[in-house]
Coordinates of C-alpha atoms and ligand atoms in Angstrom, one line a residue:
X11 CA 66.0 -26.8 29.2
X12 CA 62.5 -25.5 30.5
X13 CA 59.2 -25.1 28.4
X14 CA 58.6 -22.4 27.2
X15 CA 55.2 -20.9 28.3
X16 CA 54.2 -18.9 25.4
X17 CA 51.7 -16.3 26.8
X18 CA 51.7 -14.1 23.6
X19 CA 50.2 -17.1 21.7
X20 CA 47.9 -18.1 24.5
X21 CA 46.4 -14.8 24.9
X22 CA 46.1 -14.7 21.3
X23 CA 44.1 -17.8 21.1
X24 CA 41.6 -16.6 24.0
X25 CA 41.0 -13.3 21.9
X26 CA 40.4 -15.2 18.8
X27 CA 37.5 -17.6 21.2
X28 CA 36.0 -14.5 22.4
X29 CA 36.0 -12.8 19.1
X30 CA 34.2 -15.6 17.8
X31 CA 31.6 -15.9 20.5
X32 CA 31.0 -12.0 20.9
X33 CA 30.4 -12.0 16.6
X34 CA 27.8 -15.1 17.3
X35 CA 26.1 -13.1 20.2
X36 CA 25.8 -10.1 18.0
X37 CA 24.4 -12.0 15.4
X38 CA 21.3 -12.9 18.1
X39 CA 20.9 -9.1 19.0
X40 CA 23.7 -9.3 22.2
X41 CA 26.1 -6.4 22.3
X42 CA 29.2 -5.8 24.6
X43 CA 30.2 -2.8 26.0
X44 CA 33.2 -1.8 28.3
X45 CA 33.5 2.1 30.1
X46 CA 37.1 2.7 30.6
X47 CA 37.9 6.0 33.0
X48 CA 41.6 7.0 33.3
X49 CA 41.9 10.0 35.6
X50 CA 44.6 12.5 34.4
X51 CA 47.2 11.7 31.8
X52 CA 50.0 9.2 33.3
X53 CA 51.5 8.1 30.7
X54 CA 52.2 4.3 31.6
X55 CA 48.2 4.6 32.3
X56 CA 47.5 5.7 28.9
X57 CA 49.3 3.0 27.6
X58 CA 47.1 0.7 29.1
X59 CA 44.5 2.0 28.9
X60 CA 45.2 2.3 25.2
X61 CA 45.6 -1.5 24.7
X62 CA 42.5 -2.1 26.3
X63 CA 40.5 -0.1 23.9
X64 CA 42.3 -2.3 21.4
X65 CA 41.8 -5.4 22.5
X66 CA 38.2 -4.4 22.6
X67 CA 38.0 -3.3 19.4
X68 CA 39.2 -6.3 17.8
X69 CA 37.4 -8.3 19.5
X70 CA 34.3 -6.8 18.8
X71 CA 33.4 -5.2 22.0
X72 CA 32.3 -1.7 22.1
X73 CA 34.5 0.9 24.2
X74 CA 33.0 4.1 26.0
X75 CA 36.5 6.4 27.0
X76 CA 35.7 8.7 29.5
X77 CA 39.3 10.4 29.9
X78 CA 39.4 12.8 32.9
X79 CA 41.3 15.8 34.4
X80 CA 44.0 15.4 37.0
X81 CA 41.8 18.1 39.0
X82 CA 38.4 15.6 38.9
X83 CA 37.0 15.5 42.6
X84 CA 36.0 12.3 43.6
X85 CA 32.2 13.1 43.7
X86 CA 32.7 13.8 40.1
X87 CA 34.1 10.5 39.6
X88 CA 31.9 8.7 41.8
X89 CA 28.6 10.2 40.3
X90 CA 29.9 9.2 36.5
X91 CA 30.5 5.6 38.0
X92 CA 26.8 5.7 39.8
X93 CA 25.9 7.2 36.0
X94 CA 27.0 3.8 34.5
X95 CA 26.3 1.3 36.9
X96 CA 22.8 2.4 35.7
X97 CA 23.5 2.3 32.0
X98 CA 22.1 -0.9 31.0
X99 CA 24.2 -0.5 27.4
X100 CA 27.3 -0.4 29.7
X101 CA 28.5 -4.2 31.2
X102 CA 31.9 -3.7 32.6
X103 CA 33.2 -0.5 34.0
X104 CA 37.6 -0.6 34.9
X105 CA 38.6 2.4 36.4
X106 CA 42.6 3.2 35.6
X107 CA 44.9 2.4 38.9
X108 CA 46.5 4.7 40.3
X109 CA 44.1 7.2 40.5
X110 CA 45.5 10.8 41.6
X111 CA 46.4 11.4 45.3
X112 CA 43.2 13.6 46.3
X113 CA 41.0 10.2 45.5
X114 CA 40.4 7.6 47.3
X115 CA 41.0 4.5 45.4
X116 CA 39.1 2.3 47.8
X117 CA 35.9 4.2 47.6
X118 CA 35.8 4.2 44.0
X119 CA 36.4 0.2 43.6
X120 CA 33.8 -0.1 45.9
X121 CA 31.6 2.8 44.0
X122 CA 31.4 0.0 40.6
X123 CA 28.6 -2.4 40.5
X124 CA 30.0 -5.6 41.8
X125 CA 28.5 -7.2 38.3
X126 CA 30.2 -4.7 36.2
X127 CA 33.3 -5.1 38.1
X128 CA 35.2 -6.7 35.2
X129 CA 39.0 -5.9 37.4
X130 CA 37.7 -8.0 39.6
X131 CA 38.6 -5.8 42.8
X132 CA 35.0 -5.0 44.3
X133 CA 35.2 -6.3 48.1
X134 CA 32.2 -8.4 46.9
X135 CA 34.3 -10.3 43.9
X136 CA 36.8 -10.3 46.4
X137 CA 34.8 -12.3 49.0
X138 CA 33.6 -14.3 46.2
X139 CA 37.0 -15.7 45.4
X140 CA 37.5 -16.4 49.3
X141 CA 34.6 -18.6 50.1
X142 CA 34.2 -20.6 46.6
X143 CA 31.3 -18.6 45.0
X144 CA 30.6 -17.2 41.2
X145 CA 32.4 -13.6 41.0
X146 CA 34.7 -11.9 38.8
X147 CA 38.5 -12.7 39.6
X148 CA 41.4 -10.0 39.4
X149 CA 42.8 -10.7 35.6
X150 CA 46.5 -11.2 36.0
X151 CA 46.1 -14.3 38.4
X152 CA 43.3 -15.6 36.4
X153 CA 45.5 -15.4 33.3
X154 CA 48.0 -17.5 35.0
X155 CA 45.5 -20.2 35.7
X156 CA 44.9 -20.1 31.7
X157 CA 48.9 -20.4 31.3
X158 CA 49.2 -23.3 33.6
X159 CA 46.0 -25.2 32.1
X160 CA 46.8 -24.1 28.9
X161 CA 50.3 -25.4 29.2
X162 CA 48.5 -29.0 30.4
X163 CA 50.3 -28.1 33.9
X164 CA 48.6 -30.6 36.3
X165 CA 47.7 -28.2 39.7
X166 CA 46.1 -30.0 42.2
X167 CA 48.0 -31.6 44.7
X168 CA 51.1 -29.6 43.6
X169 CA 53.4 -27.3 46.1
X170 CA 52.4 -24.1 44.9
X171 CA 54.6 -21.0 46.3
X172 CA 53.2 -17.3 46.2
X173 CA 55.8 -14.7 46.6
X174 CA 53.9 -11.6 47.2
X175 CA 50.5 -10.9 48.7
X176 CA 49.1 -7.9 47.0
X177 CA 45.3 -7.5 46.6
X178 CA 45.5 -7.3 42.5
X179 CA 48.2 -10.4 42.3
X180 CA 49.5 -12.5 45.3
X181 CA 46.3 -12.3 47.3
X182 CA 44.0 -13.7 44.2
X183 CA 46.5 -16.0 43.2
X184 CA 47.2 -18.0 46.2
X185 CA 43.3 -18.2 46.3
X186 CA 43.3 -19.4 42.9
X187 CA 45.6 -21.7 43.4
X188 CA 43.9 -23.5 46.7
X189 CA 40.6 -23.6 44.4
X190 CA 42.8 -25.2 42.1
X191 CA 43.3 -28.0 45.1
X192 CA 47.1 -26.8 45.2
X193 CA 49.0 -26.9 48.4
X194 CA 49.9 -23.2 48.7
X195 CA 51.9 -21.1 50.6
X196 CA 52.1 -17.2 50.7
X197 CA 55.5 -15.6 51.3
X198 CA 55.8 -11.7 51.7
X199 CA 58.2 -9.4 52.9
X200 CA 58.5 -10.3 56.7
X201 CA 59.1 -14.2 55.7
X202 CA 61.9 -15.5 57.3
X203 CA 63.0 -18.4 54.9
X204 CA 62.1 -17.2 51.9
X205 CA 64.8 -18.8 49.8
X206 CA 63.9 -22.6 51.4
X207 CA 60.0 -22.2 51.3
X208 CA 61.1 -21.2 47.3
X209 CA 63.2 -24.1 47.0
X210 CA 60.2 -26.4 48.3
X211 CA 57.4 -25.6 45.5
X212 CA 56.5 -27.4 42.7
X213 CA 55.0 -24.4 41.4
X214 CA 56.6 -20.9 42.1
X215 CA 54.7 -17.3 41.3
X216 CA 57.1 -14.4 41.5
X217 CA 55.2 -11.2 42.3
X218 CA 58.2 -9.4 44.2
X219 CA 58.0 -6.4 42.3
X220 CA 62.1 -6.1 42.2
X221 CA 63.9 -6.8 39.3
X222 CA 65.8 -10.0 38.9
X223 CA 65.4 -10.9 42.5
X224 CA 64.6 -14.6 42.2
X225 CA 68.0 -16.5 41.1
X226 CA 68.3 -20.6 40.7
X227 CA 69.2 -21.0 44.2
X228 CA 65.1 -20.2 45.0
X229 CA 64.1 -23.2 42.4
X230 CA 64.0 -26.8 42.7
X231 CA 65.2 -28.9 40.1
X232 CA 62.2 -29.3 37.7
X233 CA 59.7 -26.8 39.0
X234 CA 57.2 -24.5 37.2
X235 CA 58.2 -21.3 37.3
X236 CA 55.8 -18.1 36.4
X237 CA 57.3 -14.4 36.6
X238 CA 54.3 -11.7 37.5
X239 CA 57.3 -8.8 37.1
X240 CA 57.7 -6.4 34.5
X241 CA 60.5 -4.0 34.9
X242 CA 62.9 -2.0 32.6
X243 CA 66.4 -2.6 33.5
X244 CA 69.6 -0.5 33.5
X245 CA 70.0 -1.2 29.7
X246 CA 65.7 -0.3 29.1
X247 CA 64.9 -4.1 28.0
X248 CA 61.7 -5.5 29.9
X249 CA 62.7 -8.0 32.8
X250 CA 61.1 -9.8 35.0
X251 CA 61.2 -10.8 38.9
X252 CA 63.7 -13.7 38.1
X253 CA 66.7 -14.1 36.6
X254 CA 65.3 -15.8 33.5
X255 CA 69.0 -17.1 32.2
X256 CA 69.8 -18.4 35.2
X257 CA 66.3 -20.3 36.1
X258 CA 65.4 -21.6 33.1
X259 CA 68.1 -24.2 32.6
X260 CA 66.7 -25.8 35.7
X261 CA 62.8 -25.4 35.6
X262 CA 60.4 -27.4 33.5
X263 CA 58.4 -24.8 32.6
X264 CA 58.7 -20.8 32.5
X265 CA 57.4 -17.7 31.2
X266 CA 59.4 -15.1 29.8
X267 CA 59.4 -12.0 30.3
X268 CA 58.0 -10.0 28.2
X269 CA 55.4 -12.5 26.2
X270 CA 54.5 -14.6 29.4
X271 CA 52.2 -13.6 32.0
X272 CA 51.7 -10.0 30.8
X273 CA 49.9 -10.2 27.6
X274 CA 47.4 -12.8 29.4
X275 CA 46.3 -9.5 31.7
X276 CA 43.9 -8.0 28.9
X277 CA 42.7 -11.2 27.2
X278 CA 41.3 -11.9 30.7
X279 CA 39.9 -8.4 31.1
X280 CA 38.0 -8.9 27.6
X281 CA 37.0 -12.7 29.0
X282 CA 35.5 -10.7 32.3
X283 CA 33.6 -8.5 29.9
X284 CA 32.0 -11.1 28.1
X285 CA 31.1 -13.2 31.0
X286 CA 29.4 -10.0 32.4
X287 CA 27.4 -9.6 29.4
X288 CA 26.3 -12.8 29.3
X289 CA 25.3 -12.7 32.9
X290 CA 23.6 -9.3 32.6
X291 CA 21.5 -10.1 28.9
X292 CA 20.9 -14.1 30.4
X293 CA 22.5 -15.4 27.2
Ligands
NAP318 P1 53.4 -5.0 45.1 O1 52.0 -4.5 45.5 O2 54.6 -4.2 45.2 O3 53.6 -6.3 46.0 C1 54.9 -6.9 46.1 C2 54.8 -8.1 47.1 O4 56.1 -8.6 47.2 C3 54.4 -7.6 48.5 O5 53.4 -8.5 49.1 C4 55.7 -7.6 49.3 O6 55.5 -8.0 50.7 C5 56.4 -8.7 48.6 N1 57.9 -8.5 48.8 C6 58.6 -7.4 48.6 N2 59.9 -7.6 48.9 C7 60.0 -8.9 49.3 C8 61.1 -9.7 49.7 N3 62.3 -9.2 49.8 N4 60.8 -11.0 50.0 C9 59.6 -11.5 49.9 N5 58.5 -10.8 49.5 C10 58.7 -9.5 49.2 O7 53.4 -5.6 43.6 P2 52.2 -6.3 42.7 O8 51.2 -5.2 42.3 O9 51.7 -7.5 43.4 O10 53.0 -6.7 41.4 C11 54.2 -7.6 41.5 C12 54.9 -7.5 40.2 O11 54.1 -7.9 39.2 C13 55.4 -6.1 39.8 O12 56.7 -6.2 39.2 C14 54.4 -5.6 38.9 O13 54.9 -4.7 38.0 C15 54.0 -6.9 38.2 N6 52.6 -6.9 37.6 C16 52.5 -7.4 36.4 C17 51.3 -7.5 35.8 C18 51.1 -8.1 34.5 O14 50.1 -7.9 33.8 N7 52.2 -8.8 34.0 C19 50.1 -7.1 36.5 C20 50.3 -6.7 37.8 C21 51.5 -6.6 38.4 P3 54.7 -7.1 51.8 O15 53.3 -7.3 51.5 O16 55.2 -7.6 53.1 O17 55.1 -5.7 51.5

């Protein structure tokens, strides 16, 4: 019987610390503040872009919504971007992905101030995370690095295997985990061996992006096992990249899903925020 990693109460605890610390800043004259931009009305977008302005809000963290027609050019979005990169009220400005089709998405990552780039997905944060320097770090693979220290999950030294190499999740991760002094390797689509590089790790991240893919012929006896998927399945419950029942008898440690990795995605948004406050007022 595995662990249970429990990423609902984790992320809970990391709200209540920055809840806590943004109230004693306030009380010394710091305020936070977050622009949120969602570009037409998808509705998975508006849902999180929804829990976002929660989490702020309970936190203590001021929210600016700037909610956008489908028909916005991307000079119009660039110049309200160029607007609050200059807004010294503003620290953190997260632009909703996907953005519509007639926008280029790389532009406007690259449009946000690298210090108010609280997604962590400016080429600049980016490069940060590559050669060992201070930056902001793509929130669902810096969540998982909560999870595992969280969980008292020792890192270094450990087999760690990526599957999936995405910019926003594997790509980060696998960094992550080498800063973390873990051995890692990166598997993707075009790897050959998938199942026995799987069946090697001490520590295996699913980012597949297929449901249920990852059975317990991919996981060694023991290992630590973290699912990055969130799917609805044929029956519309929330599954994962693994097949939980299966794994978990054999793994040490898992998350579920849902309540594992993806609740830790917006406490580590709100963590960015406050980090780029701090950074911004020197406090
Ligand atoms: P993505 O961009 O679709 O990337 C999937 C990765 O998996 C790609 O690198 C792809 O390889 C690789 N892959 C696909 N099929 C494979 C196969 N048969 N064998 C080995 N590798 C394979 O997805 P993503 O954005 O990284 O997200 C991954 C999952 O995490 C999704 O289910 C997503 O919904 C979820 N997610 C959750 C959160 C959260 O907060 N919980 C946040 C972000 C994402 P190639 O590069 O070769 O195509």
């Amino acid at each position: 019987m595995a662990n249970i990693i429990d990423g609902k109460q984790i992320s809970a605890d990391i709200k209540e610390e920055l809840k806590q610390e943004v109230a004693r800043l306030k009380e010394v004259g710091h305020s936070c503040c977050l622009a949120v931009i969602q570009v037409g009305s998808d509705p998975a977008s508006s849902v999180y872009v929804g829990n976002k302005k929660k989490a702020c809000a309970y936190i203590g963290i001021e929210s600016l919504a700037y909610e956008l027609p489908e028909e916005t050019t991307e000079e119009e979005l660039l110049a309200i971007i160029e607007q609050l990169n200059q807004d010294d009220h503003v620290h953190g400005i997260l632009c909703q992905l996907p953005l519509p089709k007639h926008i280029n998405e790389d532009r406007v990552i690259a449009a946000i101030s690298p210090e108010k780039d609280v997604d962590g997905f400016h080429p600049q944060n980016v490069g940060a995370l590559v050669i060992g320097q201070k930056g902001f770090v793509s929130c669902t693979p810096a969540g998982i690095i909560q999870l595992l220290k969280r969980s008292n999950i020792d890192i270094a030294g450990k087999h760690c295997v990526v599957i999936g190499r995405s910019n926003i999740v594997g790509k980060p991760m696998a960094l992550l985990m080498l800063r973390e002094n873990a051995t890692v390797t990166v598997c993707h689509s075009k790897t050959s061996n998938l199942k026995e590089l799987c069946s090697q790790a001490d520590i295996l991240i699913v980012a597949i992006g297929k449901p249920r893919f990852i059975g317990a012929e991919y996981v060694k006896d023991g290992a630590v096992v973290i699912d990055v998927g969130i799917h609805r399945d044929e029956n519309n419950k929330l599954c994962g990249d693994v097949r939980y029942e299966e794994v978990e008898p054999k793994a040490s440690y898992i998350t579920p899903v849902p309540g594992g990795v993806g609740p830790m995605t917006i406490a580590m948004l709100m963590n960015n925020c406050v980090e780029a406050m701090k950074s911004s007022d020197l406090c």
